[in-house]
CSV table of N, CA, C and O in Angstrom, one decimal:
chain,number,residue,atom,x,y,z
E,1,UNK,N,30.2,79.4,-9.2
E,1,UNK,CA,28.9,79.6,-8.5
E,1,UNK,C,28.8,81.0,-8.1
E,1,UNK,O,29.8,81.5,-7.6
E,2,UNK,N,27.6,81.9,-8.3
E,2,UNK,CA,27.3,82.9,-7.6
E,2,UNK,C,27.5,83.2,-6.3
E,2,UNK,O,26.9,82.5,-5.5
E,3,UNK,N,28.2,84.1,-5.8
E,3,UNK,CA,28.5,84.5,-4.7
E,3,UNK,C,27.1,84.5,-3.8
E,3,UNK,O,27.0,84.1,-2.6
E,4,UNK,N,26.1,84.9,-4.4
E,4,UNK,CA,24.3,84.9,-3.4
E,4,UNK,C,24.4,83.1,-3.2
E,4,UNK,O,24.0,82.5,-2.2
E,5,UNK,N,24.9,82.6,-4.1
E,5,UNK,CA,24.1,81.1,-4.2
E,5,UNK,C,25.4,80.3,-2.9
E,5,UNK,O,25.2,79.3,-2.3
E,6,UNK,N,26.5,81.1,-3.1
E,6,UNK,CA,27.6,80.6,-2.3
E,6,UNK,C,26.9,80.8,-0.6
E,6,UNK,O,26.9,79.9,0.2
E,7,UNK,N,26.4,82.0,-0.4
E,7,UNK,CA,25.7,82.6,0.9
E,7,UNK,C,25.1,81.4,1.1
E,7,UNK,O,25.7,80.6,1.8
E,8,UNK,N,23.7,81.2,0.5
E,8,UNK,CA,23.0,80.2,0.8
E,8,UNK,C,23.6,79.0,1.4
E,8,UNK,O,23.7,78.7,2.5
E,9,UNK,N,23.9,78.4,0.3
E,9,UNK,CA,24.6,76.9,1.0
E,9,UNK,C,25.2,77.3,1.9
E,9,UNK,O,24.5,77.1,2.9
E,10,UNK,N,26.3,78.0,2.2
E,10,UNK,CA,27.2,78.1,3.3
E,10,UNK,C,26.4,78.6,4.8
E,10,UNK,O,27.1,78.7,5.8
E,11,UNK,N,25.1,78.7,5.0
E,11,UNK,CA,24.3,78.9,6.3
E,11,UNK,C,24.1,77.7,6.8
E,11,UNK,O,24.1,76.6,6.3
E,12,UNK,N,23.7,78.1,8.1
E,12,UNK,CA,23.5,76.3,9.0
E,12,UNK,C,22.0,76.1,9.4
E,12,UNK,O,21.4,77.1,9.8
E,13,UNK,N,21.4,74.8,9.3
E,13,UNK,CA,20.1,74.8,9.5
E,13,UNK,C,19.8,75.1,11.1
E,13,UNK,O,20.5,74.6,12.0
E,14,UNK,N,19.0,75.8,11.1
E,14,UNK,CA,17.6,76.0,9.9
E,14,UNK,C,17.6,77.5,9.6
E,14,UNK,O,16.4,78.0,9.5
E,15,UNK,N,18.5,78.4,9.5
E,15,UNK,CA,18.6,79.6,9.2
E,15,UNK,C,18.8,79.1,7.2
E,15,UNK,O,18.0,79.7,6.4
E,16,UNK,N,19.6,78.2,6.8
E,16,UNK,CA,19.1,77.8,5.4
E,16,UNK,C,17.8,77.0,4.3
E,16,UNK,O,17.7,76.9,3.1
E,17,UNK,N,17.0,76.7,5.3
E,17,UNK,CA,16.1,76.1,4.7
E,17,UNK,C,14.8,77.4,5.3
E,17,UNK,O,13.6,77.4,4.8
E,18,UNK,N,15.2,78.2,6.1
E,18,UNK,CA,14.0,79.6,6.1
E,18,UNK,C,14.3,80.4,4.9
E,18,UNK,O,13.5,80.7,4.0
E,19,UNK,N,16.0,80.9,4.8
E,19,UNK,CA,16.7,81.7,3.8
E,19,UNK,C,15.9,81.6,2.4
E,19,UNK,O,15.3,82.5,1.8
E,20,UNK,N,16.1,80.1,2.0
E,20,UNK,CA,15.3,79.3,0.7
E,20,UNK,C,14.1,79.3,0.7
E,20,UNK,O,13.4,79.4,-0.4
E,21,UNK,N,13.6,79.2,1.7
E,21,UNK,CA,11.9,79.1,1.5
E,21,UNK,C,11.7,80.8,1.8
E,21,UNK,O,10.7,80.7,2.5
E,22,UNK,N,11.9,81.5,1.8
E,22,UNK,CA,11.3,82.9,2.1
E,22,UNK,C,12.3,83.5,0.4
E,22,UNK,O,11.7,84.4,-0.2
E,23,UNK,N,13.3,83.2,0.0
E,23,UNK,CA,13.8,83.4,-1.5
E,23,UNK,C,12.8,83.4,-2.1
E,23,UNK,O,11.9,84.3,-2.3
E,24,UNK,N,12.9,82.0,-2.5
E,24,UNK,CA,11.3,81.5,-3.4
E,24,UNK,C,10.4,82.0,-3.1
E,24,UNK,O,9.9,82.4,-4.2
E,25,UNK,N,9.5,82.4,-2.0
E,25,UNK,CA,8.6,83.2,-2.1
E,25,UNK,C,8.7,84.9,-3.0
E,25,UNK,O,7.9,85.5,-3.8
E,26,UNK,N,10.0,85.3,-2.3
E,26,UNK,CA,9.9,86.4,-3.4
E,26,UNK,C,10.0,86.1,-4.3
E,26,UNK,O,8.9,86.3,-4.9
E,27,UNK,N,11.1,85.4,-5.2
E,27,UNK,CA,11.1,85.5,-6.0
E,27,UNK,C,9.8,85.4,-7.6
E,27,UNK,O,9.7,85.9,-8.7
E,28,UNK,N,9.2,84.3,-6.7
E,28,UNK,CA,8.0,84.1,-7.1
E,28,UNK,C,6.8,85.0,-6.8
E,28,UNK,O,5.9,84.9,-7.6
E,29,UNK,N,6.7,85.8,-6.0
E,29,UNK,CA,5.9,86.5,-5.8
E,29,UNK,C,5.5,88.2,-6.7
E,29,UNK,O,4.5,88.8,-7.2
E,30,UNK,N,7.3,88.4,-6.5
E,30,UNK,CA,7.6,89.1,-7.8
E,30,UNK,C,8.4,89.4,-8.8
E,30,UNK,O,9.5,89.8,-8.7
E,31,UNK,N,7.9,89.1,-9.9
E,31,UNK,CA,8.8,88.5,-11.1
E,31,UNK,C,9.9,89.7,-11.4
E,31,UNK,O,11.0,89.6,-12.1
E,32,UNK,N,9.4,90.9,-10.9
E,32,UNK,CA,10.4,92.2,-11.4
E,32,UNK,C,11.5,92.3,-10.6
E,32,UNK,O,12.4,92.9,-11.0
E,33,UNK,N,11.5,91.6,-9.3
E,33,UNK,CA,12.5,91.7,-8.2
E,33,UNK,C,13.8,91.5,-9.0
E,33,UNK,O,13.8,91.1,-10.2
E,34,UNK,N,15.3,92.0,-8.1
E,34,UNK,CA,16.4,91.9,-9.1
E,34,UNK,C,17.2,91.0,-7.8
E,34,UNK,O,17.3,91.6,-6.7
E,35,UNK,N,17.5,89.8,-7.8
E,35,UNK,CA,18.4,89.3,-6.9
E,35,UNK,C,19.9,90.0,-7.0
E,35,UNK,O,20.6,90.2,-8.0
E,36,UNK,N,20.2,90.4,-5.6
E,36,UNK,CA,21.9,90.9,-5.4
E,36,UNK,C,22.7,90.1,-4.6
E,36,UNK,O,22.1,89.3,-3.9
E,37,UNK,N,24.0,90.3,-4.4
E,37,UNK,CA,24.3,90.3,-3.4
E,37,UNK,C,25.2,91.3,-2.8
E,37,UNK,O,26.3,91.5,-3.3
E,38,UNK,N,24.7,92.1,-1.8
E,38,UNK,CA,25.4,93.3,-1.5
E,38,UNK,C,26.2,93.4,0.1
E,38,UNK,O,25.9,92.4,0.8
E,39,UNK,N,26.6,93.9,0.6
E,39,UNK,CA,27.1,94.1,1.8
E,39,UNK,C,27.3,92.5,2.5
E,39,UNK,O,27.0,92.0,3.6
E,40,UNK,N,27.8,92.0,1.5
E,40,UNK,CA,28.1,90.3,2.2
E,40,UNK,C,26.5,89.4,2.5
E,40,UNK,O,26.5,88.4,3.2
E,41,UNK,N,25.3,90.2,1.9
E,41,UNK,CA,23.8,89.2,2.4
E,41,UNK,C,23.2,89.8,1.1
E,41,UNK,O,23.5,90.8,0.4
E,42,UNK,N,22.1,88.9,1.0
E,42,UNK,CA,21.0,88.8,-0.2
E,42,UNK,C,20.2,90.1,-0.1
E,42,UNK,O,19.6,90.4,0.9
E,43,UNK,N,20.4,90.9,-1.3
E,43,UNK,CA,19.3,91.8,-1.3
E,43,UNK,C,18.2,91.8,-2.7
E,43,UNK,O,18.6,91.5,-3.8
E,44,UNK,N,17.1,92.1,-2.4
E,44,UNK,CA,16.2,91.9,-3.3
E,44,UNK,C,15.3,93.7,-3.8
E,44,UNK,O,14.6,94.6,-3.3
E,45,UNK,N,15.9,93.6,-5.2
E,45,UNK,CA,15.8,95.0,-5.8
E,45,UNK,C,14.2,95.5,-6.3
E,45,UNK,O,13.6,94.8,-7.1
E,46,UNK,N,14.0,96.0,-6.2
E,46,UNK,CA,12.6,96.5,-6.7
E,46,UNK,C,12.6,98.0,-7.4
E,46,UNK,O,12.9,99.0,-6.7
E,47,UNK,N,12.4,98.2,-9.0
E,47,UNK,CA,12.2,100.0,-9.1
E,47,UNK,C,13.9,100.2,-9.2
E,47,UNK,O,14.1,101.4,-9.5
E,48,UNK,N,15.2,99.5,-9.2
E,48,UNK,CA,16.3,100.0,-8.7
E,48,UNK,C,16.6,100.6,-7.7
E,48,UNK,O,17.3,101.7,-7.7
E,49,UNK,N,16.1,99.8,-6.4
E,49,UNK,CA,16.4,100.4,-4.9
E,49,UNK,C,16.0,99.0,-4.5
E,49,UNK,O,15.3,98.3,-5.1
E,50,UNK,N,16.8,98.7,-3.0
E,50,UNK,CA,16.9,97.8,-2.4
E,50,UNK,C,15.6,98.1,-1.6
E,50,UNK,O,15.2,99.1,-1.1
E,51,UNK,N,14.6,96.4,-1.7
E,51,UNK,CA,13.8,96.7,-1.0
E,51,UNK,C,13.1,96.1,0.3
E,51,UNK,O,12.2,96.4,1.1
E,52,UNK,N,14.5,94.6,0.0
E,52,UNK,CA,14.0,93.8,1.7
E,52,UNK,C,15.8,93.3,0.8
E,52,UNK,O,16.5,93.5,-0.2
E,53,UNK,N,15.8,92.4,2.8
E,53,UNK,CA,17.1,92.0,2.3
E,53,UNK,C,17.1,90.7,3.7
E,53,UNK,O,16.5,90.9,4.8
E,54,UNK,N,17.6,89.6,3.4
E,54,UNK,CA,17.9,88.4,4.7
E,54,UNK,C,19.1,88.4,5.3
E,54,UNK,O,20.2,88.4,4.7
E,55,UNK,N,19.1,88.5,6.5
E,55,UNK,CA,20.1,88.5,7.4
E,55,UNK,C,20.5,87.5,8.7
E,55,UNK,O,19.5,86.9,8.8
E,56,UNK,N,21.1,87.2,9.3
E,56,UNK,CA,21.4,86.6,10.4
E,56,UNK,C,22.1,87.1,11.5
E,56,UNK,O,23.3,87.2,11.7
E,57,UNK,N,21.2,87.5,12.4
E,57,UNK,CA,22.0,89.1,13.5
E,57,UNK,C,22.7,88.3,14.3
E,57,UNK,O,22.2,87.3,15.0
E,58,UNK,N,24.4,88.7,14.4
E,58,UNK,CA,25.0,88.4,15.8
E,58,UNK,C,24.0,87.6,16.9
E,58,UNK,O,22.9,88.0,16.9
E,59,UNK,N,24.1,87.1,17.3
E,59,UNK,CA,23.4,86.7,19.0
E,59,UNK,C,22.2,86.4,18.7
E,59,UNK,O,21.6,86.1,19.8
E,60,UNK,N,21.4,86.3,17.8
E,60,UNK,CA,20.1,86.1,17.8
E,60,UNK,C,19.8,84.4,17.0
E,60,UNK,O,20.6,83.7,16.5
E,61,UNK,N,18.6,84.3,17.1
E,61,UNK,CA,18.2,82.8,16.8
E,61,UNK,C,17.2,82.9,15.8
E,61,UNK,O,16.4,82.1,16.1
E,62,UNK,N,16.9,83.5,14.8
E,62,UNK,CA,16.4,83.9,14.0
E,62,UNK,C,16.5,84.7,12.6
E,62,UNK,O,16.9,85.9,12.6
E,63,UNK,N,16.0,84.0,11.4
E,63,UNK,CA,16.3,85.5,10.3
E,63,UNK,C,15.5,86.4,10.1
E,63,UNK,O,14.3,86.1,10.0
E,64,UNK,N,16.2,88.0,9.9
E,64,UNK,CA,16.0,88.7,10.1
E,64,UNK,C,15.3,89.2,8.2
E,64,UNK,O,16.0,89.2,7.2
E,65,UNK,N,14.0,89.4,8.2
E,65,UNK,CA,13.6,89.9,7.2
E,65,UNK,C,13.5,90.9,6.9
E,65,UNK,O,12.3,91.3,6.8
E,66,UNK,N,14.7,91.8,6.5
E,66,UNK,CA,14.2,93.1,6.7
E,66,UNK,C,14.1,94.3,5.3
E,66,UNK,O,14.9,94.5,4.4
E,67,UNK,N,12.8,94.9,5.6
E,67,UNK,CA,12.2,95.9,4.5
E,67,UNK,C,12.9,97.2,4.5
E,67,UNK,O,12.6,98.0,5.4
E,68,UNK,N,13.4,97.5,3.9
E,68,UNK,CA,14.2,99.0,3.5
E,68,UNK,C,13.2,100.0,4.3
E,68,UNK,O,13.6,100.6,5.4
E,69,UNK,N,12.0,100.2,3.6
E,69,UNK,CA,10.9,100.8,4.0
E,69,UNK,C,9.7,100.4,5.3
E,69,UNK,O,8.5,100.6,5.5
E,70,UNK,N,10.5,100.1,5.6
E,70,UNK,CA,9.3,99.0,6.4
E,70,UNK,C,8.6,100.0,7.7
E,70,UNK,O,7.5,99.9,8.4
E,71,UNK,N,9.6,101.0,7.6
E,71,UNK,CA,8.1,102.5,8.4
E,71,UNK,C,7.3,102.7,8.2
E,71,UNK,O,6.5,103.2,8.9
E,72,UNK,N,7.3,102.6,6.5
E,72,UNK,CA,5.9,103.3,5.7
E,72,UNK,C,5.0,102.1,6.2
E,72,UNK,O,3.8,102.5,6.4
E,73,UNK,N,5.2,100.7,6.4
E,73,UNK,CA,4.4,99.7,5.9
E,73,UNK,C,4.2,98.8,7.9
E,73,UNK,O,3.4,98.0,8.1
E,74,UNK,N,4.8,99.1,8.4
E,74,UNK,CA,4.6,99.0,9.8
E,74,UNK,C,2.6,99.1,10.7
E,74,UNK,O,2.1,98.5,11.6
E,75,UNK,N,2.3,100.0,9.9
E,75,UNK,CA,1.0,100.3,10.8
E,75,UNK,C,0.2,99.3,9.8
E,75,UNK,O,-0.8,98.7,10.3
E,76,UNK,N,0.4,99.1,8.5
E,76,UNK,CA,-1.0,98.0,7.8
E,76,UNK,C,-0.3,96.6,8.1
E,76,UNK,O,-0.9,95.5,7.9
E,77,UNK,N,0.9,96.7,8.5
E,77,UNK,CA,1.5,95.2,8.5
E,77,UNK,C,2.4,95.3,10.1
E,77,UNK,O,3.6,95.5,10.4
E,78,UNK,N,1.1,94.8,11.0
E,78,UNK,CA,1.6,95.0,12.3
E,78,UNK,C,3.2,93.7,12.6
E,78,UNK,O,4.1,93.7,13.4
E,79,UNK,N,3.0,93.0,11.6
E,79,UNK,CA,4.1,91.6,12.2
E,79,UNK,C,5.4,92.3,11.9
E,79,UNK,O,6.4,91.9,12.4
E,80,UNK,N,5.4,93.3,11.1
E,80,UNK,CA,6.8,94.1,11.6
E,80,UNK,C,7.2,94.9,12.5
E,80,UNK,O,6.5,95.6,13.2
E,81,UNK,N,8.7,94.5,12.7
E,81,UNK,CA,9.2,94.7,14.3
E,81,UNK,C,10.1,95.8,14.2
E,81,UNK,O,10.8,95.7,13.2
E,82,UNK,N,10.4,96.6,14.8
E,82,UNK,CA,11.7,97.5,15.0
E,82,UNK,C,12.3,97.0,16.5
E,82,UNK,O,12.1,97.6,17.5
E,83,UNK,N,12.9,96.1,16.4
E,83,UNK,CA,13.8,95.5,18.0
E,83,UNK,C,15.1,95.9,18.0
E,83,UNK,O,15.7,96.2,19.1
E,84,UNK,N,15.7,95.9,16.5
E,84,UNK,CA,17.0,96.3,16.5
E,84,UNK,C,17.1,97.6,16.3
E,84,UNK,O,17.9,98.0,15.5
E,85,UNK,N,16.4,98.7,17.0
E,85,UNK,CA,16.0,100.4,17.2
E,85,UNK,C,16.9,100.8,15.7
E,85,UNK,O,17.8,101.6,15.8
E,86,UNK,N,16.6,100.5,14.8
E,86,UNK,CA,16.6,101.1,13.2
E,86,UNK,C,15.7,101.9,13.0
E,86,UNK,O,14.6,101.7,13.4
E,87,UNK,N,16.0,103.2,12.3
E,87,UNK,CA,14.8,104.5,12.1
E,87,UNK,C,14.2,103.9,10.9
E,87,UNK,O,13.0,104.0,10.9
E,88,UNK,N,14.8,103.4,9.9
E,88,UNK,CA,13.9,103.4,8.7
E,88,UNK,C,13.2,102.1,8.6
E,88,UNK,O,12.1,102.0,8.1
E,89,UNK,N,14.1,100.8,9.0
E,89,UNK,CA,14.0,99.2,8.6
E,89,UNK,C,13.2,98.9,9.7
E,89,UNK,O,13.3,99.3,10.8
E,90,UNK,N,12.1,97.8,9.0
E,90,UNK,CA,11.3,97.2,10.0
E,90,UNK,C,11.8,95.8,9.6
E,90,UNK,O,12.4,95.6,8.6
E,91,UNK,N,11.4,94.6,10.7
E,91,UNK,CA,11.4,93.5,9.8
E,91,UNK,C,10.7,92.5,10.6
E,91,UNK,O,10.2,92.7,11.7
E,92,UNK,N,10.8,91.0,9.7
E,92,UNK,CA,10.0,89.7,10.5
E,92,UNK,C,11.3,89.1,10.8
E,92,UNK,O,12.2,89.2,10.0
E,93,UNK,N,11.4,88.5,12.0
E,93,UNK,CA,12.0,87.3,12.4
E,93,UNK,C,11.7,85.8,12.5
E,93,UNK,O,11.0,85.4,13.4
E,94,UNK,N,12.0,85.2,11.7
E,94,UNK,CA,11.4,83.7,11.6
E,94,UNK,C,12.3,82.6,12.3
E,94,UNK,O,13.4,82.5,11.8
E,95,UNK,N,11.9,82.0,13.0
E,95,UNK,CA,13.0,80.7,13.7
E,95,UNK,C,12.3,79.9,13.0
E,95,UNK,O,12.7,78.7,13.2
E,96,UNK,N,11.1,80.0,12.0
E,96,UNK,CA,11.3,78.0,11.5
E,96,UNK,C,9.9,78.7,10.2
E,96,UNK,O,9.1,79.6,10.2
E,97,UNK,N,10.2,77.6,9.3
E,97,UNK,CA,9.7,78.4,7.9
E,97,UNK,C,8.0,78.2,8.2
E,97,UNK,O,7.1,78.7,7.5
E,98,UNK,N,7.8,77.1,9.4
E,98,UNK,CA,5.9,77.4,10.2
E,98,UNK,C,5.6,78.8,10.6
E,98,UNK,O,4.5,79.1,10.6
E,99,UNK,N,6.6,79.6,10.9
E,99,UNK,CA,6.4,81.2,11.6
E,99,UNK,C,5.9,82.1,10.2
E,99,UNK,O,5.6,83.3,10.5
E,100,UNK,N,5.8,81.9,9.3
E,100,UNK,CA,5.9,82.6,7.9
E,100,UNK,C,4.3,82.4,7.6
E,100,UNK,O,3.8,81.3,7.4
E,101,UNK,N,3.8,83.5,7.6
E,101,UNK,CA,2.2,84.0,7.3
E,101,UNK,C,2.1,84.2,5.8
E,101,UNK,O,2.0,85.3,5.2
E,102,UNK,N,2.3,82.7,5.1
E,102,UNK,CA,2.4,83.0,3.3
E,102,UNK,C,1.7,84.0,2.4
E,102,UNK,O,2.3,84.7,1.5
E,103,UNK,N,0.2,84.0,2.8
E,103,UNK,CA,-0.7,85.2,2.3
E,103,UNK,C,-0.4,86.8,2.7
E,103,UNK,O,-0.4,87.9,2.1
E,104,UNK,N,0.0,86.4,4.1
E,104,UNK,CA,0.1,87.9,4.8
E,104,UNK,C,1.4,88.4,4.2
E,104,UNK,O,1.6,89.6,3.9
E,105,UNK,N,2.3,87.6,4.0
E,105,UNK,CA,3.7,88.0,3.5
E,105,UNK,C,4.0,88.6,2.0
E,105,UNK,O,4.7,89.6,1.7
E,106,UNK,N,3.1,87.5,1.2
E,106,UNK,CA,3.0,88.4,-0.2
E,106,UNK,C,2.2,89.8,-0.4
E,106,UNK,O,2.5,90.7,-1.2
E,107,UNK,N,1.4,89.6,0.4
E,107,UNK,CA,0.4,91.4,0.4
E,107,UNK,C,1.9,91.7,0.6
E,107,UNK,O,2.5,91.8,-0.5
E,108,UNK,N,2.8,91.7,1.9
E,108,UNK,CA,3.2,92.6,2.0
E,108,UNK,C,4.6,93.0,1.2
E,108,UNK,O,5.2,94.1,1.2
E,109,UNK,N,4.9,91.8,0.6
E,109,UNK,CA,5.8,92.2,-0.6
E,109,UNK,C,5.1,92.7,-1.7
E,109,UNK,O,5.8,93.4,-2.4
E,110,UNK,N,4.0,92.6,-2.1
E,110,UNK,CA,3.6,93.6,-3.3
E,110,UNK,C,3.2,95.2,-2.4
E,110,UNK,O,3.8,96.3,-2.5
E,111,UNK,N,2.6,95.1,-1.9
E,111,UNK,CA,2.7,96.8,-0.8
E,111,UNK,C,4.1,97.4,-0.3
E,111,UNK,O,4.1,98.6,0.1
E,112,UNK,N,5.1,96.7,-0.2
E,112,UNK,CA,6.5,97.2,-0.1
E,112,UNK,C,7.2,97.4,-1.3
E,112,UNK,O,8.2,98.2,-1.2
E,113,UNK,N,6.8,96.9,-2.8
E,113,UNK,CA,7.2,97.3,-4.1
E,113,UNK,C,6.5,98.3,-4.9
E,113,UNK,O,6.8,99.1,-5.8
E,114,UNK,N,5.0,98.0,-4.2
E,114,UNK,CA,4.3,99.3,-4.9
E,114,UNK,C,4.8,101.0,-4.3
E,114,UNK,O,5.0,102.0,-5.0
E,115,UNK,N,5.0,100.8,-2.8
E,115,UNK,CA,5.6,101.9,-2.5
E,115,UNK,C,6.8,102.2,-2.5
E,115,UNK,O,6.9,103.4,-2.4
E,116,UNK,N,8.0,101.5,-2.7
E,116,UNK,CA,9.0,101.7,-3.4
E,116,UNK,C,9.3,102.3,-4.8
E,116,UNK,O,10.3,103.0,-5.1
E,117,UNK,N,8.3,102.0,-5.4
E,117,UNK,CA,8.2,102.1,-7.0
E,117,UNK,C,7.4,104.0,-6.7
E,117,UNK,O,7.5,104.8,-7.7
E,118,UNK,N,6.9,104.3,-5.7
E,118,UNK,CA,6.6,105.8,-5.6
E,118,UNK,C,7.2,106.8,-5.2
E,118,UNK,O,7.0,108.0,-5.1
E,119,UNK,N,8.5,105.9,-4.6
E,119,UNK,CA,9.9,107.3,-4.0
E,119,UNK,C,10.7,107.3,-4.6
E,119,UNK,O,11.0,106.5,-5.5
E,120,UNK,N,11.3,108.5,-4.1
E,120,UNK,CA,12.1,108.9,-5.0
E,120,UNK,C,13.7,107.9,-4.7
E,120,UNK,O,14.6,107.8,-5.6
E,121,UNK,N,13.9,107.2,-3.4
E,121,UNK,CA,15.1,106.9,-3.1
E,121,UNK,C,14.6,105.9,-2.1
E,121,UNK,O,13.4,106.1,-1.6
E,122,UNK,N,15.5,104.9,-1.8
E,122,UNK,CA,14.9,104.0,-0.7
E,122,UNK,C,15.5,104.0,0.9
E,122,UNK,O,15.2,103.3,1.9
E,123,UNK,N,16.5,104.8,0.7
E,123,UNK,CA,16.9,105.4,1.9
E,123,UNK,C,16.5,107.1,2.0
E,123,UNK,O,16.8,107.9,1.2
E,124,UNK,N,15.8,107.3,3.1
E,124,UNK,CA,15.2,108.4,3.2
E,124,UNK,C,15.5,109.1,4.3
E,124,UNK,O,15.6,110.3,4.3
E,125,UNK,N,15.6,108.4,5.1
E,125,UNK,CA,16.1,109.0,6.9
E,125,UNK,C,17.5,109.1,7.2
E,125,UNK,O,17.8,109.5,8.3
């Protein structure tokens, strides 16, 4: 078994059935995405640069959806948060896969790949 696929199962609900239903949406949303597994959590590649990635923060009750770039894309996509004071990463927090704005989400995965696909690096700050 894949180590990404090992992640998955091994989460406890309902941080695994958000993990899975917010996967599938990328994955499906964009066919170029490159599934990884990096720094011990799922990252999702766009252009050859990491461009969102799912997490589970210490002490909190929610997954952490977070966009590499998510400063550039913060002012057209207000539902991103900077709480964990990150300079570059913005992200959504979801406690239950009803919190997930399916339309609003895919704009913003194709607007977070289109502007990935225009830098030069996805770590910038």
């Amino acid at each position: 078994m894949r180590p990404i696929d090992e992640y998955f199962i091994n989460q406890k609900e309902p941080y695994q059935s958000i993990m899975l239903y917010v996967r599938s949406f990328i994955l499906n949303a964009l066919p170029e995405v490159e599934e990884k597994y990096s720094y011990k959590i799922p990252f999702y590649n766009c252009h050859n640069k990491p461009m969102v990635y799912l997490n589970i923060l210490k002490g909190r009750d929610y997954v952490d959806i977070a966009f590499v770039q998510g400063i550039l894309l913060e002012k057209d996509f207000p539902i991103l948060k900077n709480d964990n004071k990150r300079k570059q990463v913005r992200s959504i927090q979801l406690k239950s896969i009803e919190d997930l704005d399916q339309e609003n989400f895919v704009e913003l995965l194709h607007a977070a790949s289109k502007s990935l696909s225009k830098s030069k690096k996805a770590w910038f700050i």
